[in-house]
Amino acid sequence: MDPVDIARWQFGITTVYHFLFVPLSIGLSALVAVLETAWIRTGKTAYLRATKFWGKLLLINFAMGIVTGLVQEFQFGMNWSDYSRFVGDVFGAPLAIEGLLAFFVESTFLGLWIFGWDRLPKVLHVMCMWLVSIGTVLSAFFILSANSWMQHPVGYRIDEETGRAVLTDFWAVLTNSTHLAAFPHTITAAFVTSGMFMAGVSAWHLARRKNVEVFRPSLKLALAVTAVASIGVAVSGDLLGKTMTEQQPMKMAAAEAIYETEAPAGLSVLTVGTLDGDEEIFGIKVPAILSFLSTGSFDGQVQGINDLQAEAEAAHGPGDYRPFVPVVYWNFRIMVGVGFVTALVSLAGLWLLRRGRLPSSPWVYRIGTLSLALPFIGNSAGWIFTEMGRQPWSVYGVLKTSASVSPSVAAGSMLVSVAALTALYGVLLFIQTGLMAKYAKAGPPSEDEVLPEDPDDNDPDSERSLAFAY
């Protein structure tokens, strides 16, 4: 096998797996902070029980995200050393800030939140979780700024002596137009993920009429957040699509399987092509919609794959500059389709819960529970579409993926590491799923287990402290 293909498989597997945890941590930390704030403002024990329940699930997910994320850093030096040498000066700044500032904020205040029960005043304690939430968003901001630079490199120059990219304008990297579109899209998708996760677990308990006083407010909050965030995903996705059409027209052409330039261009409902994605055999399209989504005009021109391939050969020399069309095409549809279904589920759920109602049909709760998986599928499809659609470039228009892999690492060594990491991540997935299912089914602590939060009224060394419950 080609070492480039093996290295891509390894990075793809580990990255998609890691990204299962990231959106949930981003959104769930904010929802836990909202629930604890509601408890402080109202004094209702149900909100405190909900805070501790969802907080425990957050901590399990957060820990697994850290473990799986560490591997990403090592892969840059192991399998992608030529890439690291080329982009190191640019990537170093945002990644260093993410590690030293954002992750430091997350871990520090999460520790204070865990061990601060009965030791910190209520307001200071809830502020710790709000700062954790802010830290997760900052982490996403700096990581996405690095990834967006790969999609649309700005604020750099090529050193003629070393052939490396040199950072010239850090502010340009942070305000990259691709980044400004991708960041809100990713964050709102994170809130959709956490909202549907909370809704799915709540639906499972409500189907059994367990802890209704805790899970009905949780379900209503989760569905409201999902509905609002779904609007944000759609709006930011539209902006990102227009940006992508301008900066990476080949990705948009592959996403719609458009082989010849069209004006106006129709939105593909179904396209059947050859197995290698070289040409279209049959297609069903909605006229002019793609032109509007891509350019803002129903008469706008959308370039086709064949014309873009010819332009790329003229600009960069002979070669195949097309991504693998079937993967890009279908993952784009999975991402968009999941987004629409998730929004419909959240709106239907809010309608069924109106005026204090609680649905009686078991199918409502079954659908709600199963919908928990939808955002994770959509997130994975979105990342696969984003990264596969950029191929054959690791840095779009500047550095090819084939020129990024480590020249001294043999295919056999890479294959062993792929097998080992895939097996390890499979074990971690089993552990993660088991822990989340166990504690999700266990439900929130009872009222008798919930302690008062005023540190002046409790012995810091009390055996009843919930610090060790996490």
mmCIF file of N, CA and C in Angstrom, residues 32-88:
data_model
loop_
_atom_site.group_PDB
_atom_site.id
_atom_site.type_symbol
_atom_site.label_atom_id
_atom_site.label_comp_id
_atom_site.label_asym_id
_atom_site.label_seq_id
_atom_site.Cartn_x
_atom_site.Cartn_y
_atom_site.Cartn_z
ATOM 1 N N VAL A 32 -24.673 22.446 31.493
ATOM 2 C CA VAL A 32 -24.497 22.187 32.932
ATOM 3 C C VAL A 32 -24.423 23.510 33.687
ATOM 4 N N ALA A 33 -23.725 24.491 33.116
ATOM 5 C CA ALA A 33 -23.640 25.806 33.751
ATOM 6 C C ALA A 33 -25.020 26.466 33.829
ATOM 7 N N VAL A 34 -25.828 26.310 32.793
ATOM 8 C CA VAL A 34 -27.183 26.864 32.799
ATOM 9 C C VAL A 34 -28.023 26.223 33.895
ATOM 10 N N LEU A 35 -27.936 24.905 34.042
ATOM 11 C CA LEU A 35 -28.723 24.206 35.061
ATOM 12 C C LEU A 35 -28.293 24.603 36.466
ATOM 13 N N GLU A 36 -26.994 24.738 36.683
ATOM 14 C CA GLU A 36 -26.543 25.144 38.015
ATOM 15 C C GLU A 36 -26.954 26.589 38.309
ATOM 16 N N THR A 37 -26.904 27.437 37.294
ATOM 17 C CA THR A 37 -27.360 28.818 37.463
ATOM 18 C C THR A 37 -28.845 28.851 37.806
ATOM 19 N N ALA A 38 -29.634 28.002 37.149
ATOM 20 C CA ALA A 38 -31.071 27.918 37.447
ATOM 21 C C ALA A 38 -31.305 27.472 38.875
ATOM 22 N N TRP A 39 -30.485 26.551 39.361
ATOM 23 C CA TRP A 39 -30.625 26.111 40.753
ATOM 24 C C TRP A 39 -30.336 27.253 41.736
ATOM 25 N N ILE A 40 -29.271 28.005 41.453
ATOM 26 C CA ILE A 40 -28.911 29.108 42.338
ATOM 27 C C ILE A 40 -30.006 30.175 42.352
ATOM 28 N N ARG A 41 -30.588 30.442 41.186
ATOM 29 C CA ARG A 41 -31.608 31.491 41.091
ATOM 30 C C ARG A 41 -32.946 31.059 41.687
ATOM 31 N N THR A 42 -33.309 29.787 41.548
ATOM 32 C CA THR A 42 -34.637 29.333 41.995
ATOM 33 C C THR A 42 -34.618 28.560 43.304
ATOM 34 N N GLY A 43 -33.483 27.950 43.606
ATOM 35 C CA GLY A 43 -33.405 27.130 44.803
ATOM 36 C C GLY A 43 -34.061 25.766 44.655
ATOM 37 N N LYS A 44 -34.508 25.401 43.457
ATOM 38 C CA LYS A 44 -35.173 24.120 43.246
ATOM 39 C C LYS A 44 -34.156 22.981 43.234
ATOM 40 N N THR A 45 -34.415 21.986 44.072
ATOM 41 C CA THR A 45 -33.500 20.855 44.188
ATOM 42 C C THR A 45 -33.376 20.087 42.880
ATOM 43 N N ALA A 46 -34.435 20.069 42.080
ATOM 44 C CA ALA A 46 -34.401 19.327 40.811
ATOM 45 C C ALA A 46 -33.283 19.828 39.902
ATOM 46 N N TYR A 47 -33.051 21.135 39.910
ATOM 47 C CA TYR A 47 -31.981 21.687 39.078
ATOM 48 C C TYR A 47 -30.607 21.265 39.589
ATOM 49 N N LEU A 48 -30.447 21.179 40.912
ATOM 50 C CA LEU A 48 -29.173 20.732 41.465
ATOM 51 C C LEU A 48 -28.922 19.266 41.119
ATOM 52 N N ARG A 49 -29.961 18.448 41.225
ATOM 53 C CA ARG A 49 -29.830 17.027 40.866
ATOM 54 C C ARG A 49 -29.482 16.881 39.385
ATOM 55 N N ALA A 50 -30.114 17.698 38.549
ATOM 56 C CA ALA A 50 -29.802 17.664 37.113
ATOM 57 C C ALA A 50 -28.361 18.092 36.854
ATOM 58 N N THR A 51 -27.895 19.106 37.575
ATOM 59 C CA THR A 51 -26.521 19.591 37.411
ATOM 60 C C THR A 51 -25.522 18.490 37.700
ATOM 61 N N LYS A 52 -25.737 17.780 38.789
ATOM 62 C CA LYS A 52 -24.800 16.727 39.174
ATOM 63 C C LYS A 52 -24.870 15.535 38.212
ATOM 64 N N PHE A 53 -26.060 15.245 37.729
ATOM 65 C CA PHE A 53 -26.211 14.127 36.796
ATOM 66 C C PHE A 53 -25.508 14.414 35.474
ATOM 67 N N TRP A 54 -25.844 15.539 34.842
ATOM 68 C CA TRP A 54 -25.236 15.863 33.552
ATOM 69 C C TRP A 54 -23.763 16.205 33.700
ATOM 70 N N GLY A 55 -23.380 16.743 34.866
ATOM 71 C CA GLY A 55 -21.969 17.031 35.110
ATOM 72 C C GLY A 55 -21.118 15.780 35.124
ATOM 73 N N LYS A 56 -21.652 14.701 35.675
ATOM 74 C CA LYS A 56 -20.906 13.443 35.691
ATOM 75 C C LYS A 56 -20.693 12.925 34.276
ATOM 76 N N LEU A 57 -21.703 12.981 33.428
ATOM 77 C CA LEU A 57 -21.563 12.531 32.045
ATOM 78 C C LEU A 57 -20.584 13.430 31.278
ATOM 79 N N LEU A 58 -20.604 14.724 31.591
ATOM 80 C CA LEU A 58 -19.653 15.642 30.968
ATOM 81 C C LEU A 58 -18.218 15.247 31.303
ATOM 82 N N LEU A 59 -17.969 14.913 32.553
ATOM 83 C CA LEU A 59 -16.605 14.586 32.974
ATOM 84 C C LEU A 59 -16.087 13.316 32.309
ATOM 85 N N ILE A 60 -16.947 12.326 32.156
ATOM 86 C CA ILE A 60 -16.533 11.101 31.460
ATOM 87 C C ILE A 60 -16.159 11.423 30.021
ATOM 88 N N ASN A 61 -16.995 12.203 29.357
ATOM 89 C CA ASN A 61 -16.743 12.570 27.966
ATOM 90 C C ASN A 61 -15.501 13.438 27.832
ATOM 91 N N PHE A 62 -15.325 14.368 28.759
ATOM 92 C CA PHE A 62 -14.182 15.281 28.727
ATOM 93 C C PHE A 62 -12.877 14.509 28.861
ATOM 94 N N ALA A 63 -12.848 13.558 29.795
ATOM 95 C CA ALA A 63 -11.640 12.763 30.008
ATOM 96 C C ALA A 63 -11.285 11.958 28.765
ATOM 97 N N MET A 64 -12.280 11.359 28.117
ATOM 98 C CA MET A 64 -12.022 10.571 26.920
ATOM 99 C C MET A 64 -11.556 11.466 25.770
ATOM 100 N N GLY A 65 -12.069 12.678 25.703
ATOM 101 C CA GLY A 65 -11.623 13.613 24.672
ATOM 102 C C GLY A 65 -10.162 13.976 24.825
ATOM 103 N N ILE A 66 -9.703 14.132 26.070
ATOM 104 C CA ILE A 66 -8.294 14.447 26.310
ATOM 105 C C ILE A 66 -7.408 13.290 25.872
ATOM 106 N N VAL A 67 -7.785 12.075 26.267
ATOM 107 C CA VAL A 67 -6.983 10.885 25.947
ATOM 108 C C VAL A 67 -6.844 10.714 24.440
ATOM 109 N N THR A 68 -7.938 10.832 23.713
ATOM 110 C CA THR A 68 -7.894 10.614 22.264
ATOM 111 C C THR A 68 -7.269 11.780 21.518
ATOM 112 N N GLY A 69 -7.322 12.978 22.103
ATOM 113 C CA GLY A 69 -6.766 14.142 21.431
ATOM 114 C C GLY A 69 -5.255 14.202 21.460
ATOM 115 N N LEU A 70 -4.644 13.583 22.465
ATOM 116 C CA LEU A 70 -3.189 13.625 22.568
ATOM 117 C C LEU A 70 -2.509 12.968 21.372
ATOM 118 N N VAL A 71 -3.149 11.955 20.818
ATOM 119 C CA VAL A 71 -2.553 11.228 19.692
ATOM 120 C C VAL A 71 -2.391 12.136 18.479
ATOM 121 N N GLN A 72 -3.296 13.078 18.318
ATOM 122 C CA GLN A 72 -3.254 13.949 17.134
ATOM 123 C C GLN A 72 -1.929 14.706 17.046
ATOM 124 N N GLU A 73 -1.448 15.187 18.189
ATOM 125 C CA GLU A 73 -0.224 15.980 18.191
ATOM 126 C C GLU A 73 0.969 15.145 17.722
ATOM 127 N N PHE A 74 1.036 13.892 18.183
ATOM 128 C CA PHE A 74 2.185 13.051 17.848
ATOM 129 C C PHE A 74 2.198 12.669 16.372
ATOM 130 N N GLN A 75 1.037 12.557 15.762
ATOM 131 C CA GLN A 75 0.992 12.124 14.365
ATOM 132 C C GLN A 75 1.645 13.131 13.426
ATOM 133 N N PHE A 76 1.611 14.410 13.797
ATOM 134 C CA PHE A 76 2.239 15.417 12.941
ATOM 135 C C PHE A 76 3.734 15.140 12.796
ATOM 136 N N GLY A 77 4.373 14.728 13.873
ATOM 137 C CA GLY A 77 5.807 14.450 13.820
ATOM 138 C C GLY A 77 6.124 13.063 13.332
ATOM 139 N N MET A 78 5.193 12.114 13.529
ATOM 140 C CA MET A 78 5.466 10.726 13.147
ATOM 141 C C MET A 78 5.229 10.478 11.656
ATOM 142 N N ASN A 79 4.026 10.705 11.215
ATOM 143 C CA ASN A 79 3.651 10.366 9.831
ATOM 144 C C ASN A 79 3.678 11.551 8.880
ATOM 145 N N TRP A 80 3.697 12.771 9.424
ATOM 146 C CA TRP A 80 3.564 13.952 8.572
ATOM 147 C C TRP A 80 4.678 14.966 8.848
ATOM 148 N N SER A 81 5.907 14.487 8.876
ATOM 149 C CA SER A 81 7.026 15.360 9.237
ATOM 150 C C SER A 81 7.274 16.444 8.194
ATOM 151 N N ASP A 82 7.132 16.116 6.894
ATOM 152 C CA ASP A 82 7.323 17.143 5.853
ATOM 153 C C ASP A 82 6.246 18.223 5.951
ATOM 154 N N TYR A 83 5.042 17.799 6.283
ATOM 155 C CA TYR A 83 3.966 18.774 6.507
ATOM 156 C C TYR A 83 4.305 19.668 7.702
ATOM 157 N N SER A 84 4.774 19.054 8.789
ATOM 158 C CA SER A 84 5.091 19.819 9.997
ATOM 159 C C SER A 84 6.211 20.818 9.750
ATOM 160 N N ARG A 85 7.205 20.403 8.972
ATOM 161 C CA ARG A 85 8.295 21.325 8.659
ATOM 162 C C ARG A 85 7.792 22.514 7.844
ATOM 163 N N PHE A 86 6.856 22.258 6.944
ATOM 164 C CA PHE A 86 6.360 23.328 6.084
ATOM 165 C C PHE A 86 5.478 24.319 6.847
ATOM 166 N N VAL A 87 4.560 23.815 7.688
ATOM 167 C CA VAL A 87 3.571 24.686 8.326
ATOM 168 C C VAL A 87 3.902 25.028 9.777
ATOM 169 N N GLY A 88 5.012 24.499 10.293
ATOM 170 C CA GLY A 88 5.303 24.644 11.722
ATOM 171 C C GLY A 88 5.285 26.074 12.228
#
